[in-house]
Amino acid sequence: MRQGSPIPRRENELRATWSGPVITYYMSPEEIAAKYGPPVPSGKKKRTINETLPHLEARQKKEEKSMT
């Protein structure tokens, strides 16, 4: 016997679509810290342009030497 998709019952569909009320709650920074702990740093540090593109620094020095 081959089974396919079940035929939905209207009563079940209507019962399943209703949700409860939405409650909006704003927490103070102190409440957030008490519940979840202090914020965790991302672990990323900002890099300078010379760290990001070290070849540029070498190129600039090379150009300065060739000008003098």
Short mmCIF file of C-alpha atoms in Angstrom, two decimals, residues 5-35:
data_model
loop_
_atom_site.label_atom_id
_atom_site.label_comp_id
_atom_site.label_asym_id
_atom_site.label_seq_id
_atom_site.Cartn_x
_atom_site.Cartn_y
_atom_site.Cartn_z
CA SER A 5 0.30 13.18 2.06
CA PRO A 6 -2.50 13.21 4.61
CA ILE A 7 -5.64 15.16 3.79
CA PRO A 8 -5.78 18.11 6.18
CA ARG A 9 -8.84 18.53 8.37
CA ARG A 10 -10.19 22.05 8.51
CA GLU A 11 -10.75 21.88 12.27
CA ASN A 12 -7.11 20.98 12.93
CA GLU A 13 -5.83 23.69 10.60
CA LEU A 14 -7.94 26.39 12.26
CA ARG A 15 -6.83 25.28 15.72
CA ALA A 16 -3.15 25.29 14.76
CA THR A 17 -3.03 28.78 13.24
CA TRP A 18 -3.95 30.78 16.35
CA SER A 19 -1.14 32.02 18.51
CA GLY A 20 -1.09 33.61 21.92
CA PRO A 21 -0.76 37.31 22.61
CA VAL A 22 2.57 38.99 21.92
CA ILE A 23 4.09 40.64 24.97
CA THR A 24 6.81 43.24 24.42
CA TYR A 25 9.16 43.69 27.32
CA TYR A 26 12.19 45.97 27.52
CA MET A 27 14.99 44.98 29.84
CA SER A 28 17.41 47.41 31.42
CA PRO A 29 21.13 46.81 30.83
CA GLU A 30 21.40 45.63 34.46
CA GLU A 31 18.63 43.05 33.94
CA ILE A 32 20.26 41.80 30.73
CA ALA A 33 23.64 41.47 32.47
CA ALA A 34 22.04 39.62 35.40
CA LYS A 35 20.19 37.20 33.13
#
